């Protein structure tokens, strides 16, 4: 999976709802421009939120993007480990599994 990997469901969303996708993209850019974090930190924060929400697709996406923006695999794993005490052991273990699957398929890991 390269930088341009897009899950099929996301491609379908883009094709079926281009106006919504454009508006969501504009909102995401606006929010990103308002935060003080560098891209690496931003992706690690988003990864943490995705883990807490148990959102598998978002976890996988943010792992890929965090690695692309310079985060190390150890840093990504540390985010999942931190979830043990805030989100629970099962949530953290699920996230670690998703992280390892993405890492195994990623040329940047």
mmCIF file of C-alpha atoms in Angstrom:
data_model
loop_
_atom_site.group_PDB
_atom_site.id
_atom_site.type_symbol
_atom_site.label_atom_id
_atom_site.label_comp_id
_atom_site.label_asym_id
_atom_site.label_seq_id
_atom_site.Cartn_x
_atom_site.Cartn_y
_atom_site.Cartn_z
ATOM 1 C CA UNK A 1 0.000 0.000 0.000
ATOM 2 C CA UNK A 2 1.492 3.278 -1.064
ATOM 3 C CA UNK A 3 0.709 6.840 -0.090
ATOM 4 C CA UNK A 4 -2.113 6.915 -2.619
ATOM 5 C CA UNK A 5 -3.953 3.886 -1.147
ATOM 6 C CA UNK A 6 -7.645 4.599 -0.715
ATOM 7 C CA UNK A 7 -10.015 1.996 0.728
ATOM 8 C CA UNK A 8 -12.805 0.955 -1.617
ATOM 9 C CA UNK A 9 -15.549 2.290 0.633
ATOM 10 C CA UNK A 10 -13.891 5.713 0.621
ATOM 11 C CA UNK A 11 -13.593 5.684 -3.170
ATOM 12 C CA UNK A 12 -17.308 4.822 -3.367
ATOM 13 C CA UNK A 13 -18.082 7.713 -1.030
ATOM 14 C CA UNK A 14 -16.087 10.100 -3.250
ATOM 15 C CA UNK A 15 -17.897 8.887 -6.357
ATOM 16 C CA UNK A 16 -21.415 8.843 -4.906
ATOM 17 C CA UNK A 17 -21.261 12.017 -2.843
ATOM 18 C CA UNK A 18 -18.706 14.364 -4.430
ATOM 19 C CA UNK A 19 -20.245 17.522 -2.947
ATOM 20 C CA UNK A 20 -20.228 16.073 0.563
ATOM 21 C CA UNK A 21 -16.667 14.822 0.094
ATOM 22 C CA UNK A 22 -15.560 18.253 -1.089
ATOM 23 C CA UNK A 23 -17.223 19.969 1.877
ATOM 24 C CA UNK A 24 -15.730 17.467 4.330
ATOM 25 C CA UNK A 25 -12.299 17.980 2.768
ATOM 26 C CA UNK A 26 -12.629 21.753 3.065
ATOM 27 C CA UNK A 27 -13.622 21.427 6.730
ATOM 28 C CA UNK A 28 -10.682 19.098 7.400
ATOM 29 C CA UNK A 29 -8.266 21.570 5.777
ATOM 30 C CA UNK A 30 -9.692 24.477 7.765
ATOM 31 C CA UNK A 31 -9.425 22.589 11.048
ATOM 32 C CA UNK A 32 -5.871 21.476 10.186
ATOM 33 C CA UNK A 33 -4.833 25.077 9.449
ATOM 34 C CA UNK A 34 -6.130 26.153 12.873
ATOM 35 C CA UNK A 35 -4.138 23.687 14.948
ATOM 36 C CA UNK A 36 -0.601 24.382 16.155
ATOM 37 C CA UNK A 37 0.738 20.852 15.655
ATOM 38 C CA UNK A 38 3.146 19.604 13.028
ATOM 39 C CA UNK A 39 1.868 16.889 10.679
ATOM 40 C CA UNK A 40 3.488 14.053 12.664
ATOM 41 C CA UNK A 41 1.960 15.154 15.962
ATOM 42 C CA UNK A 42 -1.398 15.850 14.307
ATOM 43 C CA UNK A 43 -1.530 12.290 12.962
ATOM 44 C CA UNK A 44 -0.557 10.765 16.303
ATOM 45 C CA UNK A 45 -3.348 12.745 17.998
ATOM 46 C CA UNK A 46 -5.841 11.612 15.360
ATOM 47 C CA UNK A 47 -4.612 8.053 15.800
ATOM 48 C CA UNK A 48 -5.256 8.279 19.540
ATOM 49 C CA UNK A 49 -8.787 9.532 18.946
ATOM 50 C CA UNK A 50 -9.442 6.792 16.379
ATOM 51 C CA UNK A 51 -8.231 4.144 18.839
ATOM 52 C CA UNK A 52 -10.487 5.561 21.558
ATOM 53 C CA UNK A 53 -13.441 5.479 19.170
ATOM 54 C CA UNK A 54 -12.544 1.903 18.158
ATOM 55 C CA UNK A 55 -12.746 3.087 14.538
ATOM 56 C CA UNK A 56 -10.730 0.456 12.679
ATOM 57 C CA UNK A 57 -10.654 2.256 9.332
ATOM 58 C CA UNK A 58 -9.556 5.504 10.951
ATOM 59 C CA UNK A 59 -6.895 3.702 12.983
ATOM 60 C CA UNK A 60 -5.494 2.064 9.854
ATOM 61 C CA UNK A 61 -5.580 5.335 7.894
ATOM 62 C CA UNK A 62 -3.903 7.322 10.654
ATOM 63 C CA UNK A 63 -1.213 4.678 11.153
ATOM 64 C CA UNK A 64 -0.337 4.956 7.447
ATOM 65 C CA UNK A 65 -0.389 8.746 7.564
ATOM 66 C CA UNK A 66 1.570 8.984 10.823
ATOM 67 C CA UNK A 67 4.310 6.770 9.378
ATOM 68 C CA UNK A 68 4.332 8.846 6.178
ATOM 69 C CA UNK A 69 4.746 11.995 8.275
ATOM 70 C CA UNK A 70 7.773 10.709 10.166
ATOM 71 C CA UNK A 71 6.352 8.915 13.180
ATOM 72 C CA UNK A 72 8.148 5.724 14.073
ATOM 73 C CA UNK A 73 6.416 2.397 14.482
ATOM 74 C CA UNK A 74 7.428 2.467 18.152
ATOM 75 C CA UNK A 75 5.661 5.836 18.571
ATOM 76 C CA UNK A 76 2.538 4.508 16.873
ATOM 77 C CA UNK A 77 2.571 1.441 19.106
ATOM 78 C CA UNK A 78 3.044 3.673 22.177
ATOM 79 C CA UNK A 79 -0.193 5.483 21.328
ATOM 80 C CA UNK A 80 -2.021 2.155 21.378
ATOM 81 C CA UNK A 81 -0.358 1.128 24.632
ATOM 82 C CA UNK A 82 -1.445 4.412 26.227
ATOM 83 C CA UNK A 83 -5.022 3.419 25.435
ATOM 84 C CA UNK A 84 -4.840 0.537 27.927
ATOM 85 C CA UNK A 85 -5.448 2.797 30.924
ATOM 86 C CA UNK A 86 -7.862 5.211 29.251
ATOM 87 C CA UNK A 87 -9.878 3.061 26.831
ATOM 88 C CA UNK A 88 -9.362 -0.442 28.152
ATOM 89 C CA UNK A 89 -7.214 -3.432 27.379
ATOM 90 C CA UNK A 90 -9.430 -4.908 24.612
ATOM 91 C CA UNK A 91 -9.479 -1.604 22.730
ATOM 92 C CA UNK A 92 -5.706 -1.255 22.956
ATOM 93 C CA UNK A 93 -5.102 -4.845 21.845
ATOM 94 C CA UNK A 94 -7.439 -4.443 18.867
ATOM 95 C CA UNK A 95 -5.577 -1.274 17.886
ATOM 96 C CA UNK A 96 -2.211 -3.013 18.195
ATOM 97 C CA UNK A 97 -3.474 -5.710 15.851
ATOM 98 C CA UNK A 98 -4.583 -3.153 13.261
ATOM 99 C CA UNK A 99 -1.278 -1.304 13.630
ATOM 100 C CA UNK A 100 0.732 -4.467 13.032
ATOM 101 C CA UNK A 101 -1.322 -5.325 9.939
ATOM 102 C CA UNK A 102 -0.748 -1.869 8.466
ATOM 103 C CA UNK A 103 2.940 -1.968 9.372
ATOM 104 C CA UNK A 104 3.367 -5.333 7.686
ATOM 105 C CA UNK A 105 1.922 -3.911 4.470
ATOM 106 C CA UNK A 106 3.757 -0.568 4.649
ATOM 107 C CA UNK A 107 7.062 0.107 2.914
ATOM 108 C CA UNK A 108 7.778 2.897 5.449
ATOM 109 C CA UNK A 109 7.815 0.677 8.542
#
